[in-house]
PDB file of C-alpha atoms in Angstrom:
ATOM      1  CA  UNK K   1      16.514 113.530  75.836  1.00 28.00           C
ATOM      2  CA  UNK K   2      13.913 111.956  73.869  1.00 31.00           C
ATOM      3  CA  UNK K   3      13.590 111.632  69.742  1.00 35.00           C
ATOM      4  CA  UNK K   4      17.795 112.041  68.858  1.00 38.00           C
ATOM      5  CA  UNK K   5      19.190 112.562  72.104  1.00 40.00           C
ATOM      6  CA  UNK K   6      21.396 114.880  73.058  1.00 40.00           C
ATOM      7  CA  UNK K   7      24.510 113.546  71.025  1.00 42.00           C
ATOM      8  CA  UNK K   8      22.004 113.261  67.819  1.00 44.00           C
ATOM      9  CA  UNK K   9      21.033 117.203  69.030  1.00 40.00           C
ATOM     10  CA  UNK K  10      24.572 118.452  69.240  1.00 42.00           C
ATOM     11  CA  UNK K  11      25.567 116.582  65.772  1.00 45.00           C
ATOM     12  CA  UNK K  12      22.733 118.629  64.218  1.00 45.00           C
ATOM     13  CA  UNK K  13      23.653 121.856  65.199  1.00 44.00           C
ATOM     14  CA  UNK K  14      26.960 121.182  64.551  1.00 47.00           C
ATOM     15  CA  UNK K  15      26.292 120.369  60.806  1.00 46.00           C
ATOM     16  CA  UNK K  16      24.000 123.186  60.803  1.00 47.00           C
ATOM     17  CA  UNK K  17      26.592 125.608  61.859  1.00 50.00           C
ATOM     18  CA  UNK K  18      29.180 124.054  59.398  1.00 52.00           C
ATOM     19  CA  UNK K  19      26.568 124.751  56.492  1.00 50.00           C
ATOM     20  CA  UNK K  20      25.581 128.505  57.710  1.00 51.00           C
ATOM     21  CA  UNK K  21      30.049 128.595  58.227  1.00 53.00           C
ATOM     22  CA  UNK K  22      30.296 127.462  54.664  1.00 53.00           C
ATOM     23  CA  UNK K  23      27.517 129.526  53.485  1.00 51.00           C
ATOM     24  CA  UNK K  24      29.188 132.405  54.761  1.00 50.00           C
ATOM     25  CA  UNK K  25      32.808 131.577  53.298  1.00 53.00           C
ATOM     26  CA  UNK K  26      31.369 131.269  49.615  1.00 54.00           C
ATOM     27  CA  UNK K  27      29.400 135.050  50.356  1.00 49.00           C
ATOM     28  CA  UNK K  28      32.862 135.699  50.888  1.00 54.00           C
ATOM     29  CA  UNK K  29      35.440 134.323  47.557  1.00 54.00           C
ATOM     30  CA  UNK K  30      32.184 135.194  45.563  1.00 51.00           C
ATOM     31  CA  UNK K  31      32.008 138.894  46.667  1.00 53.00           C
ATOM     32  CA  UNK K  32      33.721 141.936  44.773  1.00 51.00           C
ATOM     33  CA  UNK K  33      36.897 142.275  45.483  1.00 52.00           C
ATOM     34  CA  UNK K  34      40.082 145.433  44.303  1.00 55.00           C
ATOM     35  CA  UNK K  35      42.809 142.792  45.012  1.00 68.00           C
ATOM     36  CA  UNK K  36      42.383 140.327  42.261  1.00 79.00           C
ATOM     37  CA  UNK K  37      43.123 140.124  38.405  1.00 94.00           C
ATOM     38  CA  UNK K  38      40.865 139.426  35.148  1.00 97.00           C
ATOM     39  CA  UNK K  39      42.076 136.578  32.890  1.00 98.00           C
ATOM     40  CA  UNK K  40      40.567 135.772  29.415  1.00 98.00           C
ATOM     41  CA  UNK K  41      40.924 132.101  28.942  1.00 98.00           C
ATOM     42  CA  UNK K  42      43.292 132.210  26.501  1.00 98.00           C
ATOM     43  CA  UNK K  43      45.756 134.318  28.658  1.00 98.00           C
ATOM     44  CA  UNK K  44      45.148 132.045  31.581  1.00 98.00           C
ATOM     45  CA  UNK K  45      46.500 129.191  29.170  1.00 98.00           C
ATOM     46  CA  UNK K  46      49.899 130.961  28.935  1.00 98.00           C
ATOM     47  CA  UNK K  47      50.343 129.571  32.728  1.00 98.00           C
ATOM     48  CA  UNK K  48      51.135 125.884  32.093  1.00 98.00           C
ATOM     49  CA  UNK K  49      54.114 125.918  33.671  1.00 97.00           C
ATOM     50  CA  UNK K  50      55.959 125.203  30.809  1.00 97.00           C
ATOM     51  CA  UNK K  51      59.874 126.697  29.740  1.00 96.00           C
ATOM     52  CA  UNK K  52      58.600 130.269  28.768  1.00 97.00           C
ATOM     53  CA  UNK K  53      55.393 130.356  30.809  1.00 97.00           C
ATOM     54  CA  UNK K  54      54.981 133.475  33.126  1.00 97.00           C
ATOM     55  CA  UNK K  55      54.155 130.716  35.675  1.00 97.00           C
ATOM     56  CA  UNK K  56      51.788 128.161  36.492  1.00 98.00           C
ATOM     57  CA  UNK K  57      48.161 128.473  37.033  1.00 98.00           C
ATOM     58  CA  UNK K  58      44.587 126.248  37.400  1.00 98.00           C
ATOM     59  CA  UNK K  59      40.980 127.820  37.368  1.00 98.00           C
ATOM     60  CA  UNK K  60      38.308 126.344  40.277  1.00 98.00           C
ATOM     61  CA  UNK K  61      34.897 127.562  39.438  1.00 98.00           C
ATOM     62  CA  UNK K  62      36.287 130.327  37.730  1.00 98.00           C
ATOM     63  CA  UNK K  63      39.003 131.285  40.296  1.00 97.00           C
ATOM     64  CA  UNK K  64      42.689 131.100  39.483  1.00 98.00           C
ATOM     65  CA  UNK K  65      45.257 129.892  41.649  1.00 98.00           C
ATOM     66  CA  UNK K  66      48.721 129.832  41.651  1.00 98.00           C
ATOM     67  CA  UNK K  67      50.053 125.924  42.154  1.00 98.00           C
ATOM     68  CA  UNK K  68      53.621 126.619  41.832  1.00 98.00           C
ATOM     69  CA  UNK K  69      54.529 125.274  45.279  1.00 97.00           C
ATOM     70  CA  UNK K  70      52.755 121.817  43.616  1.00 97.00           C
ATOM     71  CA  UNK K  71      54.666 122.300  40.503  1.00 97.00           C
ATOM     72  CA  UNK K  72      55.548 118.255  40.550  1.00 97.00           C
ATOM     73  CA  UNK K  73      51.700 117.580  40.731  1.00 97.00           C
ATOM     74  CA  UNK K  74      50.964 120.207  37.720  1.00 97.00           C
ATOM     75  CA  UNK K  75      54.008 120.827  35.373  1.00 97.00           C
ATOM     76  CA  UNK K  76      54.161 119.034  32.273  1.00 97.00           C
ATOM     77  CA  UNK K  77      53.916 115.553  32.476  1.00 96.00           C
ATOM     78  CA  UNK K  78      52.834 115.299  35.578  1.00 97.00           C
ATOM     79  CA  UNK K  79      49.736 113.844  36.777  1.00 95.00           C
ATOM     80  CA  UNK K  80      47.690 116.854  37.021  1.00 97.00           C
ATOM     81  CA  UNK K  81      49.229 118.268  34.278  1.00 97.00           C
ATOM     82  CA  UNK K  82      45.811 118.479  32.474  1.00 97.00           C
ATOM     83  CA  UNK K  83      44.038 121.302  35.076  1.00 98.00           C
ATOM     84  CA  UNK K  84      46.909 123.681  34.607  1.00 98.00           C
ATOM     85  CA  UNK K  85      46.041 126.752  32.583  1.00 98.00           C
ATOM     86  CA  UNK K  86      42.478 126.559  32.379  1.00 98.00           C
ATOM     87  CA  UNK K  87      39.274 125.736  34.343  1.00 98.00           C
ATOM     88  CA  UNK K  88      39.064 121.859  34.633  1.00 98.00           C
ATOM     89  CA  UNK K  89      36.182 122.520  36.848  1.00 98.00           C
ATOM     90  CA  UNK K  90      34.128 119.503  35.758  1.00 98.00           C
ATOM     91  CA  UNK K  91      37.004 116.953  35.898  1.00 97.00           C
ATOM     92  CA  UNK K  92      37.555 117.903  39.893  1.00 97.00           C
ATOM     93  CA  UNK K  93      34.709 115.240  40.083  1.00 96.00           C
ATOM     94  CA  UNK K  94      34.746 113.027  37.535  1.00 96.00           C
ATOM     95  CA  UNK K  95      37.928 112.448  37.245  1.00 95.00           C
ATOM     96  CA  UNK K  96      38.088 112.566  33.712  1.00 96.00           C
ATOM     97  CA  UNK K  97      41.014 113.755  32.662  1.00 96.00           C
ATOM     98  CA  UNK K  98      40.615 113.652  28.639  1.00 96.00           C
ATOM     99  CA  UNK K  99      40.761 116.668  26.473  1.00 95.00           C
ATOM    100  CA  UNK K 100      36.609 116.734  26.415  1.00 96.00           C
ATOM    101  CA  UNK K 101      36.346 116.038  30.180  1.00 97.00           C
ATOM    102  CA  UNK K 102      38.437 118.678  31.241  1.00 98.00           C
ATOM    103  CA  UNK K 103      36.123 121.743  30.861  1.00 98.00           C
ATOM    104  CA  UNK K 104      34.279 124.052  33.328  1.00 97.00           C
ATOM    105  CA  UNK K 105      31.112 123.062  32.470  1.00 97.00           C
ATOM    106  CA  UNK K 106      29.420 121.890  36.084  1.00 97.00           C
ATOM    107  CA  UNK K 107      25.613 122.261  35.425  1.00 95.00           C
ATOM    108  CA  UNK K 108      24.502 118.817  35.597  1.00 95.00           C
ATOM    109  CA  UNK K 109      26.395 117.727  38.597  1.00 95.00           C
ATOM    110  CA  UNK K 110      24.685 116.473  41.755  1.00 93.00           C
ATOM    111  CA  UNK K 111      24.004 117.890  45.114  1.00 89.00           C
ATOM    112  CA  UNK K 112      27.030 115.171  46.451  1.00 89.00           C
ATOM    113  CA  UNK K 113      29.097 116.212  43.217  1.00 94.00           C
ATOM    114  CA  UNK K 114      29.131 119.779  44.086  1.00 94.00           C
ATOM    115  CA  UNK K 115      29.999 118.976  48.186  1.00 92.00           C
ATOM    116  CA  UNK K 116      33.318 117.607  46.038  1.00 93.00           C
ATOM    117  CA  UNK K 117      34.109 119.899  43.915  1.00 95.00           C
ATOM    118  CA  UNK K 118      33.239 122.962  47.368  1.00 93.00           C
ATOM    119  CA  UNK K 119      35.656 120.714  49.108  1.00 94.00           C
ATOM    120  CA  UNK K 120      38.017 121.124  46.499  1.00 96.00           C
ATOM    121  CA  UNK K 121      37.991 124.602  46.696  1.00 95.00           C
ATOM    122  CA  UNK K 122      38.396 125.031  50.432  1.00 95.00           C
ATOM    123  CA  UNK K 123      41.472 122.845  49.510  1.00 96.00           C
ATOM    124  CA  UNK K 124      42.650 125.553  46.802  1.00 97.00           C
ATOM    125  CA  UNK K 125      41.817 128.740  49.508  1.00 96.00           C
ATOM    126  CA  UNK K 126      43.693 127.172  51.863  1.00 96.00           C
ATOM    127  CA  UNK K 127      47.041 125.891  50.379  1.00 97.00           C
ATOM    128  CA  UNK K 128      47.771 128.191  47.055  1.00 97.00           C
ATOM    129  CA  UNK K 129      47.618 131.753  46.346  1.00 96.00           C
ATOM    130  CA  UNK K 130      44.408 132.944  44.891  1.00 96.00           C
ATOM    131  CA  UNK K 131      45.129 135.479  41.908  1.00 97.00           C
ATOM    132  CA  UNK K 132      42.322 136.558  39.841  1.00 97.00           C
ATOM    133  CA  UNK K 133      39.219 135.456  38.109  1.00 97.00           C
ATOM    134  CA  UNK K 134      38.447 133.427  34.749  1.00 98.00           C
ATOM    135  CA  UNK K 135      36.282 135.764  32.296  1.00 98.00           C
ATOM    136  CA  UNK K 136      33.580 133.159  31.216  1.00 97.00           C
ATOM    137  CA  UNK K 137      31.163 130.717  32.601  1.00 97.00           C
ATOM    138  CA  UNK K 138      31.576 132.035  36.149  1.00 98.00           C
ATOM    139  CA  UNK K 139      32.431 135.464  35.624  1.00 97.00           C
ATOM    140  CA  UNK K 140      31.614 138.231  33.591  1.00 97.00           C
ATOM    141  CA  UNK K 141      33.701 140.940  32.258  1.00 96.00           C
ATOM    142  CA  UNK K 142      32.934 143.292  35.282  1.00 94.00           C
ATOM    143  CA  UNK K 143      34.416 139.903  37.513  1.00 95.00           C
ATOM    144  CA  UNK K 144      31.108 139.986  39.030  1.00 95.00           C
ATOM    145  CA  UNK K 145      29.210 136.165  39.639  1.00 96.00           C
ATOM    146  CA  UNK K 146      27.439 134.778  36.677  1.00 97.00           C
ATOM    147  CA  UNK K 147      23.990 133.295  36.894  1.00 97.00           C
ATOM    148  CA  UNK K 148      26.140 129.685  36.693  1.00 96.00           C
ATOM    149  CA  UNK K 149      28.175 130.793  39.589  1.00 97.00           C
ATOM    150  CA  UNK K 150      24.936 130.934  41.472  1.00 96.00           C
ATOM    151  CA  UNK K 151      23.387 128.318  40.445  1.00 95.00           C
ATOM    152  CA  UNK K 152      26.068 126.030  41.699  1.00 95.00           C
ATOM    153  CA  UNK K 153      26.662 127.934  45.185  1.00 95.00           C
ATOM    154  CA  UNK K 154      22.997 127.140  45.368  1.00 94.00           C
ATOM    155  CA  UNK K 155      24.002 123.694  44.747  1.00 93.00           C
ATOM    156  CA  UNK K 156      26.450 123.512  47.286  1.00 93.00           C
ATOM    157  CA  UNK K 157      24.276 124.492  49.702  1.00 92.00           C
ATOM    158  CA  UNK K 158      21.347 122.343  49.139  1.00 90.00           C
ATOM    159  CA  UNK K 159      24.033 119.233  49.266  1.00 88.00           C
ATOM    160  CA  UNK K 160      25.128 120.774  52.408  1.00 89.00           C
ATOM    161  CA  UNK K 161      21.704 120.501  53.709  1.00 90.00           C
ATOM    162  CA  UNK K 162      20.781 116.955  52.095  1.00 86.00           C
ATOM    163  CA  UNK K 163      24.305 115.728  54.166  1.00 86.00           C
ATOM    164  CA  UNK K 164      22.478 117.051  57.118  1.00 90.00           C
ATOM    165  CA  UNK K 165      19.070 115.648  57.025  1.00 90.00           C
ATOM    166  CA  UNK K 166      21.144 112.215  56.151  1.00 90.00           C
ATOM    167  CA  UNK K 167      22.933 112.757  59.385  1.00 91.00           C
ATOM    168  CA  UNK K 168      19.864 113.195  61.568  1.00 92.00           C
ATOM    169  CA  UNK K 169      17.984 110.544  59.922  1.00 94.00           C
ATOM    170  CA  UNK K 170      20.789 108.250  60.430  1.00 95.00           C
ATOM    171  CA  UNK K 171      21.142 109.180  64.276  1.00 95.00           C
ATOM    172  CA  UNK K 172      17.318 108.190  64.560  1.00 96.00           C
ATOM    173  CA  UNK K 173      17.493 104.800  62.443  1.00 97.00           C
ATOM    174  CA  UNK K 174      21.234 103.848  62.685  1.00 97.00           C
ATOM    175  CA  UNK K 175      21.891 101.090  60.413  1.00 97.00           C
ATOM    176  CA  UNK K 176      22.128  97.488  61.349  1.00 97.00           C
ATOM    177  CA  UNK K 177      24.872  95.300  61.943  1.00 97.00           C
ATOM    178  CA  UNK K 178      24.882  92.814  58.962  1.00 96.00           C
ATOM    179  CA  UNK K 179      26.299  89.556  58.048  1.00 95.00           C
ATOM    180  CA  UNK K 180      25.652  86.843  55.216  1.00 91.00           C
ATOM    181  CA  UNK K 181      26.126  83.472  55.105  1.00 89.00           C
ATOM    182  CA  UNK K 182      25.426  80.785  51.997  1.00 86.00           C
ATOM    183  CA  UNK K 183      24.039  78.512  54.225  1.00 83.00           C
ATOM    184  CA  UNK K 184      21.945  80.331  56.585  1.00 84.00           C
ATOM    185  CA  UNK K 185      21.401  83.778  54.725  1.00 89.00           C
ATOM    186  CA  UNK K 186      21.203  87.534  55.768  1.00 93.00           C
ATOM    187  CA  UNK K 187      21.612  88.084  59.747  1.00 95.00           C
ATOM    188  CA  UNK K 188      21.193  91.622  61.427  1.00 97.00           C
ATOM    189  CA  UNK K 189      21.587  92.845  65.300  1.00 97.00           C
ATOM    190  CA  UNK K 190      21.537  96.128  66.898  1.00 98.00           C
ATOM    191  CA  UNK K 191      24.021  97.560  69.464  1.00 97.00           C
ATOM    192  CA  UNK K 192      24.390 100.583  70.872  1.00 96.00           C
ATOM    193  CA  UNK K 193      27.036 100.927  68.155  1.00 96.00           C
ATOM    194  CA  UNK K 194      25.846  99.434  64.914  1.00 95.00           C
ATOM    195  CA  UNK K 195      25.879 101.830  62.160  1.00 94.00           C
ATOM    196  CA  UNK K 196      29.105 103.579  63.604  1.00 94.00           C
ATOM    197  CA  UNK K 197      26.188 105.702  65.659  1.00 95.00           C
ATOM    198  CA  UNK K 198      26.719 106.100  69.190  1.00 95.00           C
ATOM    199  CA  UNK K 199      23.519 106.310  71.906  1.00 95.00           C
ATOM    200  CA  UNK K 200      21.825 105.305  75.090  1.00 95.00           C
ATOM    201  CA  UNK K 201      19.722 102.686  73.445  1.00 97.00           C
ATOM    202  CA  UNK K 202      19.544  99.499  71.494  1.00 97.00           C
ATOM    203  CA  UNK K 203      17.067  99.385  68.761  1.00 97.00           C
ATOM    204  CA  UNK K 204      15.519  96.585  66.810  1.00 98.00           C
ATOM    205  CA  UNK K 205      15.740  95.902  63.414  1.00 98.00           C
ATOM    206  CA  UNK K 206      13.037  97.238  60.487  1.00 97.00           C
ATOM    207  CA  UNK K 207      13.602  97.755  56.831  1.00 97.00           C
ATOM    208  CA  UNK K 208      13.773 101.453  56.107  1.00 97.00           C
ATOM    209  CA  UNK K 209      12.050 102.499  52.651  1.00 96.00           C
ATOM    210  CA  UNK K 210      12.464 105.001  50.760  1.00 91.00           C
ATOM    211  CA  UNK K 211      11.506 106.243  47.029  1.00 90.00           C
ATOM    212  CA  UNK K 212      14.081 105.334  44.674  1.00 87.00           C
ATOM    213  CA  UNK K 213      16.250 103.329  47.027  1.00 86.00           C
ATOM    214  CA  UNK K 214      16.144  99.889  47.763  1.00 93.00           C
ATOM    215  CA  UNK K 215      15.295  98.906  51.135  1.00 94.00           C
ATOM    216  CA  UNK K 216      17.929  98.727  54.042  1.00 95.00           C
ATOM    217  CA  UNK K 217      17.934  97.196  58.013  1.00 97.00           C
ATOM    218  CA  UNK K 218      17.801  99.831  60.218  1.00 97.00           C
ATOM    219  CA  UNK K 219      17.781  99.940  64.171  1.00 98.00           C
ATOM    220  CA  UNK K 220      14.650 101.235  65.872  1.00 98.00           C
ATOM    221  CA  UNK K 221      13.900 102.855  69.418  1.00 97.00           C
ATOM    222  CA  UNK K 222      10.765 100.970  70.944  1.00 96.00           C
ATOM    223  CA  UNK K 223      10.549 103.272  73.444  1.00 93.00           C
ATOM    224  CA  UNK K 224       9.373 106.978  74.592  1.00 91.00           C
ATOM    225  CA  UNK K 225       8.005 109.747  72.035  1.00 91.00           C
ATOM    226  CA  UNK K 226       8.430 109.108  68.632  1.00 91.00           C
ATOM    227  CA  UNK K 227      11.393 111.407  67.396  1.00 89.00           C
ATOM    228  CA  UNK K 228       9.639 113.608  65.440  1.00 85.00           C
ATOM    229  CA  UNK K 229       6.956 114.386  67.768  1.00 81.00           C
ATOM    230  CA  UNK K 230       5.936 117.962  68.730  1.00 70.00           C
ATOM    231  CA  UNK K 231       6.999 119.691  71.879  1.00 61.00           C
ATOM    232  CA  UNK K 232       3.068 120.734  72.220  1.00 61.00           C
ATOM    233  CA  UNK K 233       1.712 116.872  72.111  1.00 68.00           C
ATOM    234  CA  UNK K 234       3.108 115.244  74.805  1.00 69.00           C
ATOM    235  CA  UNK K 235       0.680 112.015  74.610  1.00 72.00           C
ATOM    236  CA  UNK K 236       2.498 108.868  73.039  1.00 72.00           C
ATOM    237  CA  UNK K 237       2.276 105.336  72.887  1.00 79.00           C
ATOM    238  CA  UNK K 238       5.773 104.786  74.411  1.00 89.00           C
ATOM    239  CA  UNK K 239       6.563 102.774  71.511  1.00 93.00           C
ATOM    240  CA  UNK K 240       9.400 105.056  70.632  1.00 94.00           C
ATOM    241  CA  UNK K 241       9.689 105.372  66.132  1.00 96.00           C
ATOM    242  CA  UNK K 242       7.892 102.071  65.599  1.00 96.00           C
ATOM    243  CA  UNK K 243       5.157 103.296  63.760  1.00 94.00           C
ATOM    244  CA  UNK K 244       7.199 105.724  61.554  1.00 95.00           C
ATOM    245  CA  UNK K 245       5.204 104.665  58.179  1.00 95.00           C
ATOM    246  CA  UNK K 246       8.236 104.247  56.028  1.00 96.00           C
ATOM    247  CA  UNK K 247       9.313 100.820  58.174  1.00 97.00           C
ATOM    248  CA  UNK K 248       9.012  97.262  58.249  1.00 96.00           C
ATOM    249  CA  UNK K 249       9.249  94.515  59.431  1.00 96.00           C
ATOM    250  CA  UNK K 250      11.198  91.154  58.909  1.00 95.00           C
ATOM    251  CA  UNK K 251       9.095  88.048  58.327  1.00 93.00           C
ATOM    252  CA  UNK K 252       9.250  85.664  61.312  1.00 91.00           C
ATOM    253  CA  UNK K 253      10.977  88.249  63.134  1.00 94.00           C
ATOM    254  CA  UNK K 254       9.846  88.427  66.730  1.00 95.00           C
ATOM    255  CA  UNK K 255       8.832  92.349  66.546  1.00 94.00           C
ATOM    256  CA  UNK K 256      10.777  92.930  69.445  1.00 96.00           C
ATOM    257  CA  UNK K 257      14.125  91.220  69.132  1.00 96.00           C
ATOM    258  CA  UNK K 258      17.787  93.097  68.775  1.00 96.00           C
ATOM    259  CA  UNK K 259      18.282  89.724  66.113  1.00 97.00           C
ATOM    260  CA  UNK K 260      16.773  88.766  63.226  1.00 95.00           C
ATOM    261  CA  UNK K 261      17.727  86.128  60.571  1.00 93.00           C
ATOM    262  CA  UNK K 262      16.235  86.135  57.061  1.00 88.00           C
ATOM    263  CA  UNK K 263      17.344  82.933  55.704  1.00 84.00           C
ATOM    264  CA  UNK K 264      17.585  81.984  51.848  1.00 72.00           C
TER     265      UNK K 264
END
């Protein structure tokens, strides 16, 4: 198949149906529920785990969890010790585990930040006991979503989507194979492995650029329709993504070789 191929195809759907699956999961711990408690914050910092405590508790995005059964990860003194008994939220990321870095507060995080911290809490539905919801940032007295809660699902899902219009652009310009020398410089190949991408073709290598990032060897088709080409315009030059506008190439390269050395 022409532009990705069918492996490139079948890897977009597949992160496409992860992101609708994902989409559909956070619909779900966001939604109203009868089974689940309200904590004030100062309540939910009775559960440190401590001699005394009524147990031992941590707050994800404003939902509590019960991390007994990781008690030697949590309890006083341990590692972790720091997320028990209140919503560390921000720290999931950073990994900044001071009194002023271990606070809820998410609102500036990236697109890739969020992915983390969503990660996180697939981690935290999956392996602990989910038992109420934090009145504050997240949630509001009635336990319903705050506008923050929705902002970062929103979040989540545009890094979902960013991770897969990475993935398709990197199935149509895998990157190169690379290799530096102090005596002869900067060398870079194609294969029909380089970049860790599998396919039916070669490529040759172009610098990819792109605002804000500095310029990187990709590997290039050189032959068929470009990728992005529509079904309805079948004419092409056969010179597969060659003329995408956002490549170039290496000086003294021949334009068609799978080699080319850029020396100091």
């Amino acid at each position: 198949m022409p532009g990705l191929g069918g492996r490139g195809l079948w890897l977009g759907l597949a992160v496409a149906a992860a992101a609708a699956a994902m989409a559909a999961r956070l619909m779900g711990w966001w939604s109203p529920r009868a089974d689940f408690r309200l904590f004030i914050p100062e309540e939910l910092a009775r559960y440190r785990g401590r001699p005394g405590d009524p147990g031992l508790y941590l707050a994800l995005l404003g939902r509590v969890y019960d991390v007994s059964s990781g008690r030697r990860h949590y309890e006083p003194g341990a590692h972790y010790s720091g997320f028990a008994g209140r919503d560390a939220s921000r720290a999931f990321v950073t990994g900044d585990y001071s009194e002023a870095g271990l606070v809820d507060d998410v609102s500036d995080l990236s697109f890739s930040e969020m992915l983390t911290l969503q990660n996180w809490l697939s981690f935290y539905e999956k392996n602990y006991k989910f038992m109420g919801r934090v009145i504050g940032r997240f949630y509001g007295e009635d336990g319903l979503p705050t506008p923050e809660l929705t902002h970062a699902e929103v979040m989540m899902t545009k890094g979902l989507e960013a991770n897969r219009q990475e993935l398709i652009e990197k199935q149509r310009f895998p990157p190169c194979n690379a290799e530096w020398s102090f005596i002869r410089g900067s060398r870079f190949w194609c294969s029909q492995q380089s970049g860790g991408v599998s396919r039916d073709w070669i490529g040759v290598p172009r610098k990819l650029f792109k605002p804000g990032v500095k310029p990187h060897c990709v590997c290039v088709r050189t032959t068929g329709p470009p990728s992005d080409q529509l079904p309805e315009n079948p004419m092409h030059r056969n010179r597969g993504d060659l003329d995408h506008p956002n490549l170039g190439e290496y000086p003294g390269c021949p334009p068609l070789a799978i080699t080319c050395s850029v020396p100091l």
